[in-house]
Amino acid sequence: SCSMNPLPFISVVIVTYNTAGLVPRAIDSVLAQTFRDFELIVVDDGSTDGTESLLAGRADLRYHKIPNGGAGGARNAGLDLARGEWIAFLDSDDRWHPDKLERQARVARDPRFAGADLIFSDFDECRDGRRLRAGAMFHGFPLFYDLGLGLNDVFTRRDRVATWTSITASTRAPCSKAT
């Protein structure tokens, strides 16, 4: 945990499956955040590529391996482990701008938005080494699909996530590439 508080303000959940070559970049982008009151949880969805030996025992994150069951089930496992007031998801092949959590936490703590349950951010999508500005998600979860959002862009209250339908293993993951 990066937080000095027993209960962090934010729980960051990264789900990984056979991305040993990419997940360190995602982890580094979380650890480089300018906002520090968070815990980092990495849920390994049954990887067989050495991800466990790479991440198990790291002091700067909480590593949890589960039998392979799909990204939805792994995200639910991360939610069960989360202790923060707010939840932020990051796909293992993506990364965040260094001030992403700071900007979203600022909005979350602003009294004008005290009733907000969901805060979203914009994102950049990169393809073939070029940064593209993306305006909408293509294969998002049902709640976010109508809004044009992906899980990497959303920052939500942990207690509100419990009121959503579970994230199922058959649900397709969003395709955003936050950089």
CSV table of N, CA and C in Angstrom, one decimal:
chain,number,residue,atom,x,y,z
A,1,SER,N,0.8,-1.2,0.0
A,1,SER,CA,0.0,0.0,0.0
A,1,SER,C,0.9,1.2,0.0
A,2,CYS,N,0.5,2.2,-0.8
A,2,CYS,CA,1.2,3.5,-0.8
A,2,CYS,C,0.7,4.5,0.2
A,3,SER,N,-0.4,4.2,0.8
A,3,SER,CA,-1.0,5.1,1.8
A,3,SER,C,-0.5,4.9,3.2
A,4,MET,N,-0.3,5.9,3.9
A,4,MET,CA,0.1,5.8,5.3
A,4,MET,C,-1.2,5.6,6.2
A,5,ASN,N,-2.4,5.9,5.7
A,5,ASN,CA,-3.6,5.7,6.4
A,5,ASN,C,-4.0,4.2,6.4
A,6,PRO,N,-4.6,3.7,7.5
A,6,PRO,CA,-5.1,2.3,7.5
A,6,PRO,C,-6.1,2.1,6.4
A,7,LEU,N,-7.0,3.0,6.1
A,7,LEU,CA,-8.0,2.9,5.0
A,7,LEU,C,-7.7,3.9,4.0
A,8,PRO,N,-7.2,3.5,2.8
A,8,PRO,CA,-6.9,4.5,1.8
A,8,PRO,C,-8.1,5.1,1.2
A,9,PHE,N,-7.9,6.3,0.6
A,9,PHE,CA,-9.0,7.0,0.0
A,9,PHE,C,-9.4,6.3,-1.3
A,10,ILE,N,-8.4,5.7,-2.0
A,10,ILE,CA,-8.7,5.1,-3.3
A,10,ILE,C,-8.1,3.7,-3.3
A,11,SER,N,-8.8,2.7,-3.8
A,11,SER,CA,-8.3,1.4,-4.1
A,11,SER,C,-8.2,1.3,-5.6
A,12,VAL,N,-7.0,1.1,-6.1
A,12,VAL,CA,-6.7,0.9,-7.5
A,12,VAL,C,-6.6,-0.6,-7.7
A,13,VAL,N,-7.4,-1.1,-8.7
A,13,VAL,CA,-7.5,-2.5,-9.0
A,13,VAL,C,-7.0,-2.7,-10.5
A,14,ILE,N,-5.9,-3.5,-10.6
A,14,ILE,CA,-5.4,-3.9,-11.9
A,14,ILE,C,-5.7,-5.4,-12.0
A,15,VAL,N,-6.3,-5.8,-13.1
A,15,VAL,CA,-6.5,-7.2,-13.4
A,15,VAL,C,-5.6,-7.6,-14.5
A,16,THR,N,-4.9,-8.8,-14.3
A,16,THR,CA,-3.9,-9.2,-15.3
A,16,THR,C,-4.1,-10.7,-15.6
A,17,TYR,N,-3.9,-11.0,-16.9
A,17,TYR,CA,-3.9,-12.4,-17.3
A,17,TYR,C,-2.8,-12.5,-18.4
A,18,ASN,N,-1.7,-13.2,-18.1
A,18,ASN,CA,-0.6,-13.4,-19.0
A,18,ASN,C,-0.1,-12.2,-19.7
A,19,THR,N,0.1,-11.1,-18.8
A,19,THR,CA,0.6,-9.9,-19.3
A,19,THR,C,1.9,-9.5,-18.6
A,20,ALA,N,2.7,-10.5,-18.3
A,20,ALA,CA,4.0,-10.2,-17.5
A,20,ALA,C,4.8,-9.2,-18.2
A,21,GLY,N,4.8,-9.1,-19.5
A,21,GLY,CA,5.6,-8.1,-20.3
A,21,GLY,C,5.0,-6.7,-20.2
A,22,LEU,N,3.7,-6.6,-19.8
A,22,LEU,CA,3.0,-5.3,-19.9
A,22,LEU,C,2.6,-4.7,-18.5
A,23,VAL,N,2.3,-5.6,-17.6
A,23,VAL,CA,1.7,-5.2,-16.3
A,23,VAL,C,2.7,-4.3,-15.5
A,24,PRO,N,4.0,-4.5,-15.6
A,24,PRO,CA,4.9,-3.6,-14.8
A,24,PRO,C,4.7,-2.1,-15.2
A,25,ARG,N,4.5,-1.9,-16.5
A,25,ARG,CA,4.2,-0.5,-17.0
A,25,ARG,C,3.0,0.1,-16.4
A,26,ALA,N,1.9,-0.7,-16.3
A,26,ALA,CA,0.7,-0.3,-15.7
A,26,ALA,C,0.9,0.0,-14.2
A,27,ILE,N,1.6,-0.9,-13.5
A,27,ILE,CA,1.9,-0.7,-12.1
A,27,ILE,C,2.7,0.6,-11.9
A,28,ASP,N,3.8,0.7,-12.7
A,28,ASP,CA,4.6,1.9,-12.6
A,28,ASP,C,3.8,3.2,-12.8
A,29,SER,N,2.8,3.2,-13.7
A,29,SER,CA,2.0,4.4,-13.9
A,29,SER,C,1.1,4.7,-12.7
A,30,VAL,N,0.7,3.7,-11.9
A,30,VAL,CA,0.0,3.9,-10.7
A,30,VAL,C,0.9,4.4,-9.6
A,31,LEU,N,2.1,3.8,-9.5
A,31,LEU,CA,3.0,4.2,-8.4
A,31,LEU,C,3.6,5.6,-8.7
A,32,ALA,N,3.5,6.1,-9.9
A,32,ALA,CA,4.0,7.4,-10.3
A,32,ALA,C,2.9,8.5,-10.1
A,33,GLN,N,1.8,8.2,-9.5
A,33,GLN,CA,0.7,9.1,-9.3
A,33,GLN,C,1.1,10.2,-8.4
A,34,THR,N,0.7,11.5,-8.6
A,34,THR,CA,1.0,12.6,-7.8
A,34,THR,C,0.1,12.5,-6.5
A,35,PHE,N,-1.0,11.9,-6.6
A,35,PHE,CA,-1.9,11.6,-5.4
A,35,PHE,C,-1.5,10.3,-4.8
A,36,ARG,N,-1.2,10.3,-3.5
A,36,ARG,CA,-0.6,9.1,-2.9
A,36,ARG,C,-1.5,8.3,-1.9
A,37,ASP,N,-2.7,8.8,-1.6
A,37,ASP,CA,-3.5,8.1,-0.6
A,37,ASP,C,-4.3,7.0,-1.3
A,38,PHE,N,-3.6,5.9,-1.7
A,38,PHE,CA,-4.2,4.8,-2.4
A,38,PHE,C,-3.6,3.5,-2.0
A,39,GLU,N,-4.3,2.4,-2.3
A,39,GLU,CA,-3.7,1.1,-2.2
A,39,GLU,C,-3.7,0.5,-3.6
A,40,LEU,N,-2.8,-0.3,-3.9
A,40,LEU,CA,-2.8,-0.9,-5.3
A,40,LEU,C,-3.0,-2.4,-5.1
A,41,ILE,N,-4.0,-3.0,-5.8
A,41,ILE,CA,-4.3,-4.4,-5.7
A,41,ILE,C,-4.2,-4.9,-7.2
A,42,VAL,N,-3.4,-6.0,-7.3
A,42,VAL,CA,-3.3,-6.6,-8.6
A,42,VAL,C,-3.9,-8.0,-8.5
A,43,VAL,N,-4.9,-8.3,-9.3
A,43,VAL,CA,-5.6,-9.6,-9.3
A,43,VAL,C,-5.1,-10.3,-10.5
A,44,ASP,N,-4.5,-11.5,-10.3
A,44,ASP,CA,-3.9,-12.3,-11.4
A,44,ASP,C,-5.0,-13.4,-11.7
A,45,ASP,N,-5.5,-13.3,-12.9
A,45,ASP,CA,-6.6,-14.3,-13.3
A,45,ASP,C,-6.0,-15.6,-13.8
A,46,GLY,N,-5.1,-16.2,-13.0
A,46,GLY,CA,-4.6,-17.5,-13.4
A,46,GLY,C,-3.5,-17.5,-14.5
A,47,SER,N,-2.7,-16.5,-14.5
A,47,SER,CA,-1.6,-16.4,-15.5
A,47,SER,C,-0.7,-17.5,-15.4
A,48,THR,N,-0.1,-17.9,-16.6
A,48,THR,CA,0.9,-19.0,-16.7
A,48,THR,C,2.2,-18.5,-17.3
A,49,ASP,N,2.4,-17.2,-17.4
A,49,ASP,CA,3.5,-16.6,-18.1
A,49,ASP,C,4.6,-16.1,-17.2
A,50,GLY,N,4.5,-16.4,-15.9
A,50,GLY,CA,5.5,-15.8,-15.0
A,50,GLY,C,5.1,-14.6,-14.3
A,51,THR,N,3.9,-14.2,-14.4
A,51,THR,CA,3.3,-13.0,-13.8
A,51,THR,C,3.5,-13.1,-12.3
A,52,GLU,N,3.1,-14.3,-11.7
A,52,GLU,CA,3.2,-14.5,-10.3
A,52,GLU,C,4.6,-14.3,-9.7
A,53,SER,N,5.6,-14.9,-10.3
A,53,SER,CA,7.0,-14.7,-9.8
A,53,SER,C,7.4,-13.3,-10.0
A,54,LEU,N,6.9,-12.6,-10.9
A,54,LEU,CA,7.2,-11.2,-11.1
A,54,LEU,C,6.6,-10.3,-10.0
A,55,LEU,N,5.4,-10.6,-9.6
A,55,LEU,CA,4.6,-9.7,-8.7
A,55,LEU,C,4.5,-10.2,-7.2
A,56,ALA,N,4.4,-11.5,-7.0
A,56,ALA,CA,4.2,-12.0,-5.6
A,56,ALA,C,5.4,-11.5,-4.7
A,57,GLY,N,5.0,-11.0,-3.6
A,57,GLY,CA,6.0,-10.6,-2.6
A,57,GLY,C,6.4,-9.1,-2.7
A,58,ARG,N,5.9,-8.4,-3.7
A,58,ARG,CA,6.2,-7.0,-3.8
A,58,ARG,C,5.6,-6.2,-2.7
A,59,ALA,N,6.3,-5.3,-2.1
A,59,ALA,CA,5.8,-4.6,-0.9
A,59,ALA,C,4.9,-3.4,-1.3
A,60,ASP,N,5.0,-3.0,-2.6
A,60,ASP,CA,4.3,-1.8,-3.0
A,60,ASP,C,2.9,-2.1,-3.6
A,61,LEU,N,2.5,-3.3,-3.5
A,61,LEU,CA,1.1,-3.7,-4.0
A,61,LEU,C,0.6,-4.9,-3.3
A,62,ARG,N,-0.7,-5.2,-3.4
A,62,ARG,CA,-1.3,-6.4,-2.8
A,62,ARG,C,-1.6,-7.3,-4.0
A,63,TYR,N,-0.9,-8.4,-4.1
A,63,TYR,CA,-1.0,-9.4,-5.2
A,63,TYR,C,-2.0,-10.5,-4.7
A,64,HIS,N,-2.9,-10.8,-5.6
A,64,HIS,CA,-3.9,-11.9,-5.3
A,64,HIS,C,-4.1,-12.7,-6.6
A,65,LYS,N,-3.8,-14.0,-6.5
A,65,LYS,CA,-4.0,-14.9,-7.7
A,65,LYS,C,-5.2,-15.7,-7.5
A,66,ILE,N,-6.0,-15.8,-8.5
A,66,ILE,CA,-7.3,-16.6,-8.5
A,66,ILE,C,-7.2,-17.6,-9.7
A,67,PRO,N,-8.0,-18.6,-9.7
A,67,PRO,CA,-8.1,-19.5,-10.9
A,67,PRO,C,-8.7,-18.7,-12.0
A,68,ASN,N,-8.2,-19.0,-13.2
A,68,ASN,CA,-8.7,-18.3,-14.4
A,68,ASN,C,-10.2,-18.4,-14.6
A,69,GLY,N,-10.8,-17.3,-14.7
A,69,GLY,CA,-12.3,-17.2,-14.8
A,69,GLY,C,-12.8,-16.1,-15.6
A,70,GLY,N,-11.9,-15.3,-16.1
A,70,GLY,CA,-12.2,-14.1,-16.9
A,70,GLY,C,-12.1,-12.8,-16.2
A,71,ALA,N,-12.0,-11.7,-16.9
A,71,ALA,CA,-11.7,-10.4,-16.3
A,71,ALA,C,-12.8,-9.9,-15.4
A,72,GLY,N,-14.0,-10.2,-15.7
A,72,GLY,CA,-15.1,-9.8,-14.8
A,72,GLY,C,-15.0,-10.4,-13.4
A,73,GLY,N,-14.8,-11.7,-13.4
A,73,GLY,CA,-14.6,-12.3,-12.1
A,73,GLY,C,-13.4,-11.8,-11.3
A,74,ALA,N,-12.3,-11.5,-12.0
A,74,ALA,CA,-11.1,-11.0,-11.4
A,74,ALA,C,-11.4,-9.6,-10.9
A,75,ARG,N,-12.2,-8.8,-11.6
A,75,ARG,CA,-12.5,-7.4,-11.1
A,75,ARG,C,-13.3,-7.6,-9.8
A,76,ASN,N,-14.3,-8.5,-9.8
A,76,ASN,CA,-15.1,-8.7,-8.6
A,76,ASN,C,-14.2,-9.1,-7.4
A,77,ALA,N,-13.2,-10.0,-7.7
A,77,ALA,CA,-12.3,-10.3,-6.6
A,77,ALA,C,-11.5,-9.1,-6.1
A,78,GLY,N,-11.1,-8.2,-7.0
A,78,GLY,CA,-10.4,-7.0,-6.6
A,78,GLY,C,-11.4,-6.1,-5.8
A,79,LEU,N,-12.6,-6.0,-6.2
A,79,LEU,CA,-13.6,-5.2,-5.4
A,79,LEU,C,-13.7,-5.8,-4.0
A,80,ASP,N,-13.7,-7.1,-3.8
A,80,ASP,CA,-13.8,-7.8,-2.5
A,80,ASP,C,-12.6,-7.5,-1.6
A,81,LEU,N,-11.5,-7.3,-2.2
A,81,LEU,CA,-10.3,-6.9,-1.5
A,81,LEU,C,-10.1,-5.5,-1.2
A,82,ALA,N,-10.8,-4.6,-1.9
A,82,ALA,CA,-10.6,-3.2,-1.8
A,82,ALA,C,-11.1,-2.6,-0.5
A,83,ARG,N,-10.3,-1.7,0.1
A,83,ARG,CA,-10.7,-1.0,1.3
A,83,ARG,C,-10.9,0.5,1.2
A,84,GLY,N,-10.6,1.0,0.0
A,84,GLY,CA,-10.7,2.5,-0.2
A,84,GLY,C,-12.2,2.9,-0.3
A,85,GLU,N,-12.4,4.2,-0.1
A,85,GLU,CA,-13.7,4.8,-0.2
A,85,GLU,C,-14.1,4.8,-1.7
A,86,TRP,N,-13.1,5.0,-2.6
A,86,TRP,CA,-13.3,5.1,-4.0
A,86,TRP,C,-12.5,4.0,-4.7
A,87,ILE,N,-13.0,3.5,-5.9
A,87,ILE,CA,-12.4,2.5,-6.7
A,87,ILE,C,-12.0,3.0,-8.0
A,88,ALA,N,-10.8,2.7,-8.5
A,88,ALA,CA,-10.3,3.0,-9.8
A,88,ALA,C,-9.8,1.7,-10.4
A,89,PHE,N,-10.2,1.4,-11.6
A,89,PHE,CA,-9.7,0.2,-12.4
A,89,PHE,C,-8.7,0.7,-13.4
A,90,LEU,N,-7.7,-0.2,-13.6
A,90,LEU,CA,-6.7,0.0,-14.7
A,90,LEU,C,-6.5,-1.3,-15.3
A,91,ASP,N,-6.6,-1.4,-16.7
A,91,ASP,CA,-6.2,-2.7,-17.4
A,91,ASP,C,-4.7,-2.8,-17.4
A,92,SER,N,-4.3,-4.1,-17.3
A,92,SER,CA,-2.8,-4.4,-17.2
A,92,SER,C,-2.0,-3.9,-18.4
A,93,ASP,N,-2.7,-3.7,-19.6
A,93,ASP,CA,-1.9,-3.3,-20.8
A,93,ASP,C,-2.1,-1.8,-21.0
A,94,ASP,N,-2.6,-1.0,-20.0
A,94,ASP,CA,-2.8,0.4,-20.1
A,94,ASP,C,-1.9,1.1,-19.1
A,95,ARG,N,-2.0,2.4,-19.1
A,95,ARG,CA,-1.3,3.3,-18.1
A,95,ARG,C,-2.0,4.6,-18.0
A,96,TRP,N,-1.7,5.2,-16.9
A,96,TRP,CA,-2.4,6.5,-16.5
A,96,TRP,C,-1.5,7.7,-16.6
A,97,HIS,N,-2.0,8.8,-16.9
A,97,HIS,CA,-1.3,10.1,-16.7
A,97,HIS,C,-0.9,10.2,-15.3
A,98,PRO,N,0.2,10.8,-14.9
A,98,PRO,CA,0.6,10.9,-13.5
A,98,PRO,C,-0.4,11.6,-12.6
A,99,ASP,N,-1.2,12.5,-13.1
A,99,ASP,CA,-2.1,13.3,-12.3
A,99,ASP,C,-3.6,12.8,-12.3
A,100,LYS,N,-3.8,11.6,-12.9
A,100,LYS,CA,-5.2,11.1,-13.1
A,100,LYS,C,-5.9,11.1,-11.7
A,101,LEU,N,-5.3,10.4,-10.7
A,101,LEU,CA,-6.0,10.2,-9.4
A,101,LEU,C,-6.1,11.5,-8.7
A,102,GLU,N,-5.1,12.4,-8.8
A,102,GLU,CA,-5.2,13.7,-8.2
A,102,GLU,C,-6.4,14.5,-8.7
A,103,ARG,N,-6.6,14.5,-10.0
A,103,ARG,CA,-7.7,15.3,-10.5
A,103,ARG,C,-9.0,14.7,-10.1
A,104,GLN,N,-9.1,13.4,-10.2
A,104,GLN,CA,-10.4,12.8,-9.8
A,104,GLN,C,-10.7,12.9,-8.3
A,105,ALA,N,-9.6,12.8,-7.5
A,105,ALA,CA,-9.8,12.9,-6.0
A,105,ALA,C,-10.2,14.4,-5.7
A,106,ARG,N,-9.7,15.3,-6.4
A,106,ARG,CA,-10.0,16.7,-6.2
A,106,ARG,C,-11.5,16.9,-6.4
A,107,VAL,N,-12.1,16.4,-7.4
A,107,VAL,CA,-13.5,16.4,-7.7
A,107,VAL,C,-14.3,15.7,-6.6
A,108,ALA,N,-13.8,14.5,-6.2
A,108,ALA,CA,-14.5,13.7,-5.2
A,108,ALA,C,-14.6,14.4,-3.9
A,109,ARG,N,-13.6,15.2,-3.6
A,109,ARG,CA,-13.5,15.9,-2.3
A,109,ARG,C,-14.2,17.3,-2.3
A,110,ASP,N,-14.5,17.7,-3.5
A,110,ASP,CA,-15.2,19.1,-3.6
A,110,ASP,C,-16.6,19.0,-3.1
A,111,PRO,N,-16.9,19.9,-2.1
A,111,PRO,CA,-18.3,19.9,-1.6
A,111,PRO,C,-19.4,20.0,-2.6
A,112,ARG,N,-19.1,20.7,-3.7
A,112,ARG,CA,-20.1,20.9,-4.7
A,112,ARG,C,-20.5,19.5,-5.4
A,113,PHE,N,-19.7,18.5,-5.2
A,113,PHE,CA,-20.0,17.2,-5.8
A,113,PHE,C,-20.1,16.1,-4.8
A,114,ALA,N,-20.5,16.5,-3.6
A,114,ALA,CA,-20.6,15.6,-2.5
A,114,ALA,C,-21.5,14.4,-2.8
A,115,GLY,N,-22.5,14.5,-3.6
A,115,GLY,CA,-23.4,13.4,-3.9
A,115,GLY,C,-23.0,12.6,-5.1
A,116,ALA,N,-21.9,12.9,-5.7
A,116,ALA,CA,-21.4,12.2,-6.9
A,116,ALA,C,-21.0,10.8,-6.5
A,117,ASP,N,-21.4,9.8,-7.3
A,117,ASP,CA,-21.0,8.4,-7.1
A,117,ASP,C,-20.1,8.0,-8.2
A,118,LEU,N,-20.0,8.7,-9.3
A,118,LEU,CA,-19.2,8.3,-10.4
A,118,LEU,C,-18.5,9.5,-11.0
A,119,ILE,N,-17.2,9.5,-11.1
A,119,ILE,CA,-16.4,10.5,-11.7
A,119,ILE,C,-15.6,9.9,-12.9
A,120,PHE,N,-15.7,10.5,-14.1
A,120,PHE,CA,-14.9,10.0,-15.2
A,120,PHE,C,-13.9,10.9,-15.7
A,121,SER,N,-13.0,10.4,-16.5
A,121,SER,CA,-12.0,11.2,-17.1
A,121,SER,C,-11.9,10.9,-18.6
A,122,ASP,N,-11.2,11.8,-19.3
A,122,ASP,CA,-11.0,11.6,-20.7
A,122,ASP,C,-9.8,10.6,-20.8
A,123,PHE,N,-9.5,10.2,-22.0
A,123,PHE,CA,-8.4,9.3,-22.2
A,123,PHE,C,-7.8,9.6,-23.6
A,124,ASP,N,-6.6,9.1,-23.7
A,124,ASP,CA,-5.9,9.1,-25.1
A,124,ASP,C,-5.8,7.6,-25.5
A,125,GLU,N,-6.0,7.4,-26.7
A,125,GLU,CA,-5.8,6.0,-27.3
A,125,GLU,C,-4.6,6.1,-28.2
A,126,CYS,N,-3.7,5.1,-28.1
A,126,CYS,CA,-2.5,5.0,-28.9
A,126,CYS,C,-2.6,3.8,-29.8
A,127,ARG,N,-2.2,4.0,-31.0
A,127,ARG,CA,-2.1,2.9,-32.0
A,127,ARG,C,-0.9,3.1,-32.8
A,128,ASP,N,-0.2,2.0,-33.0
A,128,ASP,CA,1.0,2.1,-33.9
A,128,ASP,C,1.9,3.2,-33.5
A,129,GLY,N,2.1,3.5,-32.2
A,129,GLY,CA,3.0,4.5,-31.8
A,129,GLY,C,2.4,5.9,-31.9
A,130,ARG,N,1.2,6.1,-32.4
A,130,ARG,CA,0.6,7.4,-32.5
A,130,ARG,C,-0.5,7.6,-31.5
A,131,ARG,N,-0.6,8.8,-30.9
A,131,ARG,CA,-1.6,9.1,-29.9
A,131,ARG,C,-2.8,9.6,-30.7
A,132,LEU,N,-3.9,9.0,-30.5
A,132,LEU,CA,-5.2,9.4,-31.0
A,132,LEU,C,-6.1,9.9,-29.9
A,133,ARG,N,-6.9,10.9,-30.1
A,133,ARG,CA,-7.9,11.3,-29.2
A,133,ARG,C,-9.1,10.5,-29.4
A,134,ALA,N,-9.5,9.7,-28.4
A,134,ALA,CA,-10.7,8.8,-28.6
A,134,ALA,C,-11.9,9.5,-27.9
A,135,GLY,N,-13.0,9.4,-28.6
A,135,GLY,CA,-14.2,10.0,-28.1
A,135,GLY,C,-15.2,9.1,-27.5
A,136,ALA,N,-15.2,7.8,-27.7
A,136,ALA,CA,-16.2,6.9,-27.2
A,136,ALA,C,-15.6,5.5,-27.1
A,137,MET,N,-16.2,4.7,-26.2
A,137,MET,CA,-15.8,3.3,-26.1
A,137,MET,C,-16.6,2.5,-27.0
A,138,PHE,N,-16.1,1.3,-27.4
A,138,PHE,CA,-16.8,0.5,-28.4
A,138,PHE,C,-17.4,-0.8,-27.7
A,139,HIS,N,-16.7,-1.4,-26.7
A,139,HIS,CA,-17.1,-2.6,-26.1
A,139,HIS,C,-17.1,-2.4,-24.6
A,140,GLY,N,-17.8,-1.4,-24.1
A,140,GLY,CA,-17.8,-1.1,-22.7
A,140,GLY,C,-18.9,-2.0,-22.0
A,141,PHE,N,-18.8,-1.9,-20.7
A,141,PHE,CA,-19.8,-2.6,-19.8
A,141,PHE,C,-21.1,-1.9,-20.0
A,142,PRO,N,-22.3,-2.5,-19.8
A,142,PRO,CA,-23.6,-1.9,-20.1
A,142,PRO,C,-23.8,-0.6,-19.5
A,143,LEU,N,-23.4,-0.4,-18.2
A,143,LEU,CA,-23.6,0.9,-17.6
A,143,LEU,C,-22.8,2.0,-18.3
A,144,PHE,N,-21.6,1.6,-18.7
A,144,PHE,CA,-20.7,2.6,-19.3
A,144,PHE,C,-20.9,2.8,-20.8
A,145,TYR,N,-21.4,1.7,-21.4
A,145,TYR,CA,-21.6,1.8,-22.9
A,145,TYR,C,-22.5,2.9,-23.3
A,146,ASP,N,-23.6,3.1,-22.6
A,146,ASP,CA,-24.5,4.1,-22.9
A,146,ASP,C,-23.9,5.5,-22.7
A,147,LEU,N,-22.9,5.6,-21.8
A,147,LEU,CA,-22.3,6.9,-21.5
A,147,LEU,C,-21.0,7.1,-22.3
A,148,GLY,N,-20.6,6.0,-23.0
A,148,GLY,CA,-19.3,6.1,-23.8
A,148,GLY,C,-18.1,6.1,-22.9
A,149,LEU,N,-18.1,5.3,-21.8
A,149,LEU,CA,-17.0,5.3,-20.9
A,149,LEU,C,-16.5,3.9,-20.8
A,150,GLY,N,-15.2,3.8,-20.4
A,150,GLY,CA,-14.6,2.5,-20.1
A,150,GLY,C,-14.2,2.4,-18.6
A,151,LEU,N,-13.9,1.3,-18.1
A,151,LEU,CA,-13.6,1.2,-16.7
A,151,LEU,C,-12.3,1.9,-16.3
A,152,ASN,N,-11.3,2.0,-17.3
A,152,ASN,CA,-10.1,2.8,-17.0
A,152,ASN,C,-10.3,4.3,-16.7
A,153,ASP,N,-11.5,4.8,-17.2
A,153,ASP,CA,-11.8,6.2,-17.1
A,153,ASP,C,-12.6,6.5,-15.9
A,154,VAL,N,-13.1,5.5,-15.2
A,154,VAL,CA,-14.1,5.7,-14.1
A,154,VAL,C,-13.5,5.6,-12.8
A,155,PHE,N,-14.0,6.4,-11.9
A,155,PHE,CA,-13.6,6.5,-10.5
A,155,PHE,C,-14.9,6.5,-9.7
A,156,THR,N,-15.2,5.5,-8.9
A,156,THR,CA,-16.5,5.4,-8.3
A,156,THR,C,-16.4,5.0,-6.8
A,157,ARG,N,-17.5,5.3,-6.1
A,157,ARG,CA,-17.5,5.0,-4.7
A,157,ARG,C,-17.6,3.5,-4.5
A,158,ARG,N,-16.8,2.9,-3.6
A,158,ARG,CA,-16.8,1.5,-3.4
A,158,ARG,C,-18.2,1.0,-3.0
A,159,ASP,N,-18.8,1.7,-2.1
A,159,ASP,CA,-20.1,1.3,-1.6
A,159,ASP,C,-21.2,1.3,-2.6
A,160,ARG,N,-21.0,2.1,-3.7
A,160,ARG,CA,-22.0,2.2,-4.7
A,160,ARG,C,-21.8,1.0,-5.7
A,161,VAL,N,-20.6,0.6,-5.9
A,161,VAL,CA,-20.4,-0.5,-6.8
A,161,VAL,C,-21.2,-1.8,-6.4
A,162,ALA,N,-21.4,-1.9,-5.1
A,162,ALA,CA,-22.1,-3.1,-4.6
A,162,ALA,C,-23.6,-3.1,-5.1
A,163,THR,N,-24.1,-1.9,-5.5
A,163,THR,CA,-25.5,-1.9,-5.9
A,163,THR,C,-25.6,-2.2,-7.4
A,164,TRP,N,-24.4,-2.3,-8.1
A,164,TRP,CA,-24.5,-2.6,-9.6
A,164,TRP,C,-24.6,-4.1,-9.7
A,165,THR,N,-25.0,-4.5,-10.9
A,165,THR,CA,-25.0,-6.0,-11.2
A,165,THR,C,-23.6,-6.4,-11.2
A,166,SER,N,-23.2,-7.6,-10.7
A,166,SER,CA,-21.9,-8.0,-10.8
A,166,SER,C,-21.3,-7.9,-12.1
A,167,ILE,N,-20.0,-7.7,-12.2
A,167,ILE,CA,-19.2,-7.7,-13.5
A,167,ILE,C,-19.0,-9.2,-13.8
A,168,THR,N,-19.7,-9.6,-14.9
A,168,THR,CA,-19.7,-11.0,-15.2
A,168,THR,C,-18.4,-11.4,-16.1
A,169,ALA,N,-18.0,-12.6,-16.0
A,169,ALA,CA,-16.9,-13.1,-16.8
A,169,ALA,C,-17.1,-13.0,-18.3
A,170,SER,N,-18.4,-13.0,-18.7
A,170,SER,CA,-18.7,-13.0,-20.1
A,170,SER,C,-18.8,-11.6,-20.7
A,171,THR,N,-18.7,-10.6,-19.8
A,171,THR,CA,-18.8,-9.2,-20.3
A,171,THR,C,-17.5,-8.8,-20.9
A,172,ARG,N,-17.6,-8.2,-22.1
A,172,ARG,CA,-16.4,-7.8,-22.8
A,172,ARG,C,-15.7,-6.6,-22.1
A,173,ALA,N,-14.4,-6.6,-22.1
A,173,ALA,CA,-13.7,-5.5,-21.4
A,173,ALA,C,-13.7,-4.3,-22.4
A,174,PRO,N,-13.7,-3.1,-21.8
A,174,PRO,CA,-13.6,-1.9,-22.6
A,174,PRO,C,-12.2,-1.8,-23.3
A,175,CYS,N,-12.2,-1.0,-24.4
A,175,CYS,CA,-10.9,-1.0,-25.2
A,175,CYS,C,-10.1,0.3,-25.0
A,176,SER,N,-10.4,1.1,-24.0
A,176,SER,CA,-9.6,2.3,-23.9
A,176,SER,C,-8.2,2.1,-23.6
A,177,LYS,N,-7.3,2.9,-24.0
A,177,LYS,CA,-5.9,2.9,-23.8
A,177,LYS,C,-5.5,4.2,-23.2
A,178,ALA,N,-5.6,4.3,-21.8
A,178,ALA,CA,-5.2,5.6,-21.2
A,178,ALA,C,-3.7,5.7,-21.2
A,179,THR,N,-3.2,6.8,-21.5
A,179,THR,CA,-1.7,7.0,-21.6
A,179,THR,C,-1.3,8.1,-20.7
